[in-house]
CSV table of C-alpha atoms in Angstrom, one decimal:
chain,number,residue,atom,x,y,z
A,1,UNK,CA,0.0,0.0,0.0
A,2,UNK,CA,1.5,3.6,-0.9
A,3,UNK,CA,1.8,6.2,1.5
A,4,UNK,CA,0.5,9.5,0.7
A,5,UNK,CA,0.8,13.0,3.2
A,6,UNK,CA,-1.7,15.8,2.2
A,7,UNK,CA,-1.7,18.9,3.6
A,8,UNK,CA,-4.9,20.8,4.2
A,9,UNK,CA,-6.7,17.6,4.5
A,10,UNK,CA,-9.5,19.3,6.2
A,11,UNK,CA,-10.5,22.1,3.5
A,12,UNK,CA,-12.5,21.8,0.5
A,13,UNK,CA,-10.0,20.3,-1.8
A,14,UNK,CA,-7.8,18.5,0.6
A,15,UNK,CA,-10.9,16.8,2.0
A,16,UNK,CA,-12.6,15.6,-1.9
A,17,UNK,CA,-8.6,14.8,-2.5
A,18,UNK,CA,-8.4,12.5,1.1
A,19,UNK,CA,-11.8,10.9,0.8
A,20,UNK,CA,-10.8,9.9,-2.8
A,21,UNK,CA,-7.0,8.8,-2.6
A,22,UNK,CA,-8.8,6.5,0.4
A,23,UNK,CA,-11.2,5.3,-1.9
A,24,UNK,CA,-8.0,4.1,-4.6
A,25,UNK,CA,-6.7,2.4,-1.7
A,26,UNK,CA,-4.0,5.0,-0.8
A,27,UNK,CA,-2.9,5.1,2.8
A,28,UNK,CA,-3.2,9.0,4.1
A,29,UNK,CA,-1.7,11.0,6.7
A,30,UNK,CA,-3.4,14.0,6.7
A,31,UNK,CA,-2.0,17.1,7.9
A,32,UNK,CA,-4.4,20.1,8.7
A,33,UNK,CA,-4.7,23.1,11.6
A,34,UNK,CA,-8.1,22.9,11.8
A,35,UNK,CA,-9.2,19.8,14.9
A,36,UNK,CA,-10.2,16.8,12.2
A,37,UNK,CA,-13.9,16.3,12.6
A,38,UNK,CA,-13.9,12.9,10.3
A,39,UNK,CA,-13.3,9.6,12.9
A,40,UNK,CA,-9.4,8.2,12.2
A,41,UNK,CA,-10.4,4.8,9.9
A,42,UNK,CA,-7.8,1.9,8.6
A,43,UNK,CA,-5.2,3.8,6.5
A,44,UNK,CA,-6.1,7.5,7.4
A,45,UNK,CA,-4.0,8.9,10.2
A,46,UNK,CA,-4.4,12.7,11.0
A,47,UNK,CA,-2.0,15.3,12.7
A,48,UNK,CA,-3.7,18.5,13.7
A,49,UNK,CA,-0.3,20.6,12.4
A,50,UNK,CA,0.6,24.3,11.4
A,51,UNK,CA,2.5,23.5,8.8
A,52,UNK,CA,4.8,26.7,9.1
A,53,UNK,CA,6.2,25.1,12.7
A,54,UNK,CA,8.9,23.0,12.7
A,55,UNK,CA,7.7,21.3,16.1
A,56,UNK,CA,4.7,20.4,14.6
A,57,UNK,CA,6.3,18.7,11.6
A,58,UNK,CA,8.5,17.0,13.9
A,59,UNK,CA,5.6,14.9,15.5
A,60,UNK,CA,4.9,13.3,11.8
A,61,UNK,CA,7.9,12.8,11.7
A,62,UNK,CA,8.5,11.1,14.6
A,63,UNK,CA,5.0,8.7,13.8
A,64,UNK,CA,7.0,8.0,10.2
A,65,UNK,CA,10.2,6.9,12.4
A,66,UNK,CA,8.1,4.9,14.7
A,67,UNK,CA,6.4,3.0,11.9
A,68,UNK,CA,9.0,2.6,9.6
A,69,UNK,CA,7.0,4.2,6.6
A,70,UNK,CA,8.3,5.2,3.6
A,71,UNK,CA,6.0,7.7,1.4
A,72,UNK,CA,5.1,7.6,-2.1
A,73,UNK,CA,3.8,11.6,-2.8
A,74,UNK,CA,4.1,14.7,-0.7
A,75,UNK,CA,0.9,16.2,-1.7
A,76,UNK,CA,0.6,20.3,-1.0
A,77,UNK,CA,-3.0,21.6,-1.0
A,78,UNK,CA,-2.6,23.5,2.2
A,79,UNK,CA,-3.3,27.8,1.6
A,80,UNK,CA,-5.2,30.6,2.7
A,81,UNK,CA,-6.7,33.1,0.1
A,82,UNK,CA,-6.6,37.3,1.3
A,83,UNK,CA,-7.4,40.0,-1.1
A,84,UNK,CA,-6.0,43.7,-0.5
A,85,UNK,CA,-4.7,47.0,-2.0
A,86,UNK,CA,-0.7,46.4,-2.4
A,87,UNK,CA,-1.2,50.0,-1.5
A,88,UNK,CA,-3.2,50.0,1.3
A,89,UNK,CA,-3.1,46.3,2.3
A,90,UNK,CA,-1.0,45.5,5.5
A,91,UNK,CA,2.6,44.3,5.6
A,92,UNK,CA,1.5,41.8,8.2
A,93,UNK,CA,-1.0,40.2,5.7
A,94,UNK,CA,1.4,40.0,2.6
A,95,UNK,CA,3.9,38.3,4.8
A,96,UNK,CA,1.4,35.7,6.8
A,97,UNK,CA,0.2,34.7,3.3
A,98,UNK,CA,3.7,33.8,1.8
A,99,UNK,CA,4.3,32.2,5.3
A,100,UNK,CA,1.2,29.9,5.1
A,101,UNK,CA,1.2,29.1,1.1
A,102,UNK,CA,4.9,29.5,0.4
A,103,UNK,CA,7.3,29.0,3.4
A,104,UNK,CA,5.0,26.4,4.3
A,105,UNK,CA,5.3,24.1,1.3
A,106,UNK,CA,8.7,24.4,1.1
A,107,UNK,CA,8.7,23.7,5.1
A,108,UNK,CA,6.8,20.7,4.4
A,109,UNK,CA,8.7,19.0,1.5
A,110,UNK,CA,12.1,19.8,3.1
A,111,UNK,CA,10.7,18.0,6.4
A,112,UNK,CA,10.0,14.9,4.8
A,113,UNK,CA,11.7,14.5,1.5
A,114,UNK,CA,13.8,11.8,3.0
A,115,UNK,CA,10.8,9.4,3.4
A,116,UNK,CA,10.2,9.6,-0.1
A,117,UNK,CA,10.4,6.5,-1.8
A,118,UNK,CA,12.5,6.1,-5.5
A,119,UNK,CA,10.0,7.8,-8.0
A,120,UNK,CA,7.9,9.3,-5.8
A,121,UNK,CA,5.7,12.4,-6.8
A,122,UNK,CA,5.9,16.2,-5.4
A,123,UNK,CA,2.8,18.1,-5.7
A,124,UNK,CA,2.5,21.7,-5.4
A,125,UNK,CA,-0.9,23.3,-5.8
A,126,UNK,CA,0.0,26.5,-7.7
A,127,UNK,CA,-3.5,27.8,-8.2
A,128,UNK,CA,-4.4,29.3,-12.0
A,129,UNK,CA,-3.2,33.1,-11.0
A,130,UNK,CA,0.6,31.6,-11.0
A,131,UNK,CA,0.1,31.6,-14.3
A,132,UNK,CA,-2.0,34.7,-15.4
A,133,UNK,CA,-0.8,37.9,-15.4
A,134,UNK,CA,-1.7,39.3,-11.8
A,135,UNK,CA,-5.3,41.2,-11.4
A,136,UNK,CA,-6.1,44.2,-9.4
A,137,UNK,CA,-6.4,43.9,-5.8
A,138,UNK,CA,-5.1,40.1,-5.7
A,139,UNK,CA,-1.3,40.8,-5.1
A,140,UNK,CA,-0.8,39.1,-1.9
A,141,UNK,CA,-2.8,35.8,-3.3
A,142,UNK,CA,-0.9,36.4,-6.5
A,143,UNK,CA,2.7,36.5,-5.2
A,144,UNK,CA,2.3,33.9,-2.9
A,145,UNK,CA,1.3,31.4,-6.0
A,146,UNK,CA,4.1,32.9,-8.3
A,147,UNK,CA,6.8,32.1,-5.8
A,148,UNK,CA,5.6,28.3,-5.4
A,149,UNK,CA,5.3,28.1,-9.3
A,150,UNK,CA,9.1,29.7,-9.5
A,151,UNK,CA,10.2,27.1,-6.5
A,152,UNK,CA,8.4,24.1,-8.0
A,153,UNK,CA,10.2,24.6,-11.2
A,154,UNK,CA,13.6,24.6,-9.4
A,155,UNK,CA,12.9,21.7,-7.3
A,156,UNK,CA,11.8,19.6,-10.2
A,157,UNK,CA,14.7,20.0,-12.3
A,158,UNK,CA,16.9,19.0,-8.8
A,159,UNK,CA,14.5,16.4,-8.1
A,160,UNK,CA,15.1,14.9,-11.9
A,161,UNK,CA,19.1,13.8,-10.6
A,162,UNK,CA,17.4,11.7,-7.9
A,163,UNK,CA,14.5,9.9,-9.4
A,164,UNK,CA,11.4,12.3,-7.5
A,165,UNK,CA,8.7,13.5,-10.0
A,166,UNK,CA,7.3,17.1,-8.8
A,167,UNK,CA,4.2,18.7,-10.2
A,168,UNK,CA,2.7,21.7,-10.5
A,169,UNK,CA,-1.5,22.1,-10.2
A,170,UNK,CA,-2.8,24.9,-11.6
A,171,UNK,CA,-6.5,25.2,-10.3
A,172,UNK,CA,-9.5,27.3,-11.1
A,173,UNK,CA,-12.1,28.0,-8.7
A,174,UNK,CA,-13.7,24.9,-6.6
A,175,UNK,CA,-16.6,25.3,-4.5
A,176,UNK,CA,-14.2,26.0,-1.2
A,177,UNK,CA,-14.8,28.1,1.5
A,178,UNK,CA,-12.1,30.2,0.0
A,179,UNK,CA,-15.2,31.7,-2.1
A,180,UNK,CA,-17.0,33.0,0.7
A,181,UNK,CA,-13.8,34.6,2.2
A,182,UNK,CA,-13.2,36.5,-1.0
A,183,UNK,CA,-17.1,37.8,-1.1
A,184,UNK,CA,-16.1,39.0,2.2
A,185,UNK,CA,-13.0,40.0,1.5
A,186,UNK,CA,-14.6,42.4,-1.5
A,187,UNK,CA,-16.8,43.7,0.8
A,188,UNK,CA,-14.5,45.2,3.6
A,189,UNK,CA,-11.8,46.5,1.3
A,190,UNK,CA,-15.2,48.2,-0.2
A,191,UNK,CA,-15.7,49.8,3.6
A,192,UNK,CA,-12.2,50.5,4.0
A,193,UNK,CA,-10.4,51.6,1.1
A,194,UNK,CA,-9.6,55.2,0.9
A,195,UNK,CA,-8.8,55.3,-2.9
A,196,UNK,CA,-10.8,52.4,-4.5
A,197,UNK,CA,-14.0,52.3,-4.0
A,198,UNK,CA,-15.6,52.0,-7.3
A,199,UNK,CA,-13.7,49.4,-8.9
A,200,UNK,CA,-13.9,47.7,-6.1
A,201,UNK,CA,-17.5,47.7,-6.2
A,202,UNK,CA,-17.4,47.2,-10.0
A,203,UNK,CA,-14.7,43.5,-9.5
A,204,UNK,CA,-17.3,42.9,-6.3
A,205,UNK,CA,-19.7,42.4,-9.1
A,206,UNK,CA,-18.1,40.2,-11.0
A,207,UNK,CA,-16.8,38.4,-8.9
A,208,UNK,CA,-20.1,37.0,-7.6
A,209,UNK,CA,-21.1,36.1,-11.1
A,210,UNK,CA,-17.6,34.1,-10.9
A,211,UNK,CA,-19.1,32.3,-8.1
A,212,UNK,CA,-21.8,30.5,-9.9
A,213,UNK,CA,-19.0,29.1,-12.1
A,214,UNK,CA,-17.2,27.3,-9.7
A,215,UNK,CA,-16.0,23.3,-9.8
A,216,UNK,CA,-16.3,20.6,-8.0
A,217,UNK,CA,-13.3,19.7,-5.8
A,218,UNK,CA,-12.9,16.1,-7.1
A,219,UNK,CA,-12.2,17.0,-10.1
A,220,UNK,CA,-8.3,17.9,-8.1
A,221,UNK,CA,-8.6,14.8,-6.8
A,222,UNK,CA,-9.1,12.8,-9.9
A,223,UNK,CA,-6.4,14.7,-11.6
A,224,UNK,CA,-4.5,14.1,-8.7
A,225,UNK,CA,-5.0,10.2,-8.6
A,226,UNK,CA,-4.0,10.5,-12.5
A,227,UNK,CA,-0.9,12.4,-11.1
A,228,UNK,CA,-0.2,9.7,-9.0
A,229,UNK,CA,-0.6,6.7,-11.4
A,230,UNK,CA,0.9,7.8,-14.8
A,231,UNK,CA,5.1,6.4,-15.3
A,232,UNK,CA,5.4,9.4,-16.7
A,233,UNK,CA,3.4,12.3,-15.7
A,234,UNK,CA,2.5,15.8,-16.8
A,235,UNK,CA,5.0,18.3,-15.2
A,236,UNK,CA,1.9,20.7,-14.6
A,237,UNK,CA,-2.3,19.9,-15.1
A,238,UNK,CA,-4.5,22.9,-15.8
A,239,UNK,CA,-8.1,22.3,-13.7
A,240,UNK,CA,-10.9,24.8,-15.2
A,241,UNK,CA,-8.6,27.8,-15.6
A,242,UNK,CA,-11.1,30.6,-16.3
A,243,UNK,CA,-11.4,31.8,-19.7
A,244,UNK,CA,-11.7,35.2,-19.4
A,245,UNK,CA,-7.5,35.6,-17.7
A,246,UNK,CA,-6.3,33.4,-20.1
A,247,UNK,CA,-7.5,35.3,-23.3
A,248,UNK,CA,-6.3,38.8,-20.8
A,249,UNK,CA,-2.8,37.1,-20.8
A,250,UNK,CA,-2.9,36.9,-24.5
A,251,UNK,CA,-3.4,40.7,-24.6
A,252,UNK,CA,0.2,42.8,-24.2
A,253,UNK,CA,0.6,44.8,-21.0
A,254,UNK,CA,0.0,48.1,-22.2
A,255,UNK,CA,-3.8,46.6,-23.8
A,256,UNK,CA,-4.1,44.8,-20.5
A,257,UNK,CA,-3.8,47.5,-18.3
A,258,UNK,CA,-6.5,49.6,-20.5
A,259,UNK,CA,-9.1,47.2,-20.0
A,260,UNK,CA,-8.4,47.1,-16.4
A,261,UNK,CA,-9.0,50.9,-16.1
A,262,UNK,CA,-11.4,51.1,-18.4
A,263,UNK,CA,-14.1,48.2,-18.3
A,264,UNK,CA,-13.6,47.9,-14.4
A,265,UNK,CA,-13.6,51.7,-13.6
């Protein structure tokens, strides 16, 4: 049976990804700082962990030294999603966010890279905007994502002298409770903001029409399990990217930042 650690087990994704991978007969260790609400069954194990916390990793890996386990994929899913002005957004909130969705993948594959087993799989949720050219008002989101697309590129082609397959995922938007907390993200930046109030308003908008376009998480999962399974896999899988910021990327800079002041002021 393979061994498989997922981290953010207990959100939207990470949960459809568990249940599923559980399903295929994968054993999981689940990592996750929320208190796991699901019963511990035959082959799930869970560690109520802040993955930025060394101490914390050190109890898995103290559970992985105790029963001798070797690990077949490191799967990254763990993030938190803020919106802000990179103007009048906090420092405080750009640097938790690169703490959580960077630092803490990179904490996490460094802590256990030595279980991994001889072509074993890496992979790092990148999220669709690590990709796109960055939007209005989603910097901090944005350059968290960007910097794990940047690292997993550089771990992959170190990982190709020593057997370990890592891939990128680049999501669209699943039905997560990472779509309420923009909605009320949109709306306090709308209370707050000094400067921005009527684009704000005006991407508020559209953004709830967004929300009725939104996936089901197992579609991760089943790309995920296809991850897992192929000799040879993809080195990244696109999952519903939204039309509407790929065509934008295909627009030059100058065009780009027009329709941004134009069409949403």
């Amino acid at each position: 049976m393979k061994y498989v650690i997922i981290t953010g087990a207990n959100g939207g994704i990470g949960k459809a990804v568990s249940d599923y991978l559980l399903k295929k007969n994968y054993s999981v260790i689940a990592l996750d700082i929320s208190k796991e609400e699901r019963k511990e069954k035959e082959n799930y194990k869970y560690f109520q962990v802040d993955i930025t916390k060394d101490e914390d990793l050190k109890k898995v890996r103290d559970y992985l030294d105790k029963e001798k386990i070797e690990v077949f994929a490191i799967i990254n899913l763990a993030g938190i999603f803020m919106l802000d002005s990179i103007i009048e957004g906090s420092e405080e909130k750009l640097r938790k966010i690169i703490e959580v969705n960077f630092f803490g993948m990179y904490k996490v594959n460094r802590a256990f890279f030595n279980y991994l087993v001889q072509n074993g799989r890496i992979i790092n949720m990148a999220s669709e905007v690590a990709r796109h050219t960055p939007q209005p008002f989603m910097a901090y989101y944005t350059m968290s994502k960007k910097m794990v697309d940047t690292y997993s590129d550089v771990l992959r082609r170190e990982c190709n002298y020593l057997g370990i397959k890592v891939i990128k995922l680049y999501s669209g938007s699943m039905k997560t409770g990472m779509l309420g907390n923009a909605k009320d993200e949109y709306e306090r930046m709308i209370k707050e903001t000094k400067y921005f109030k009527k684009p704000l308003t005006k991407l508020k908008g559209m953004m709830d029409k967004e929300v009725n376009k939104t996936n089901d998480p197992l579609l991760v999962a089943k790309v995920i399990e296809k991850a897992l399974t192929k000799r040879r896999p993809r080195l990244s899988y696109k999952i519903k990217n939204s039309l509407a910021l790929s065509m934008m990327g295909s627009f030059n800079e100058r065009f780009q930042d027009y329709i941004y002041k134009k069409v949403i002021n």
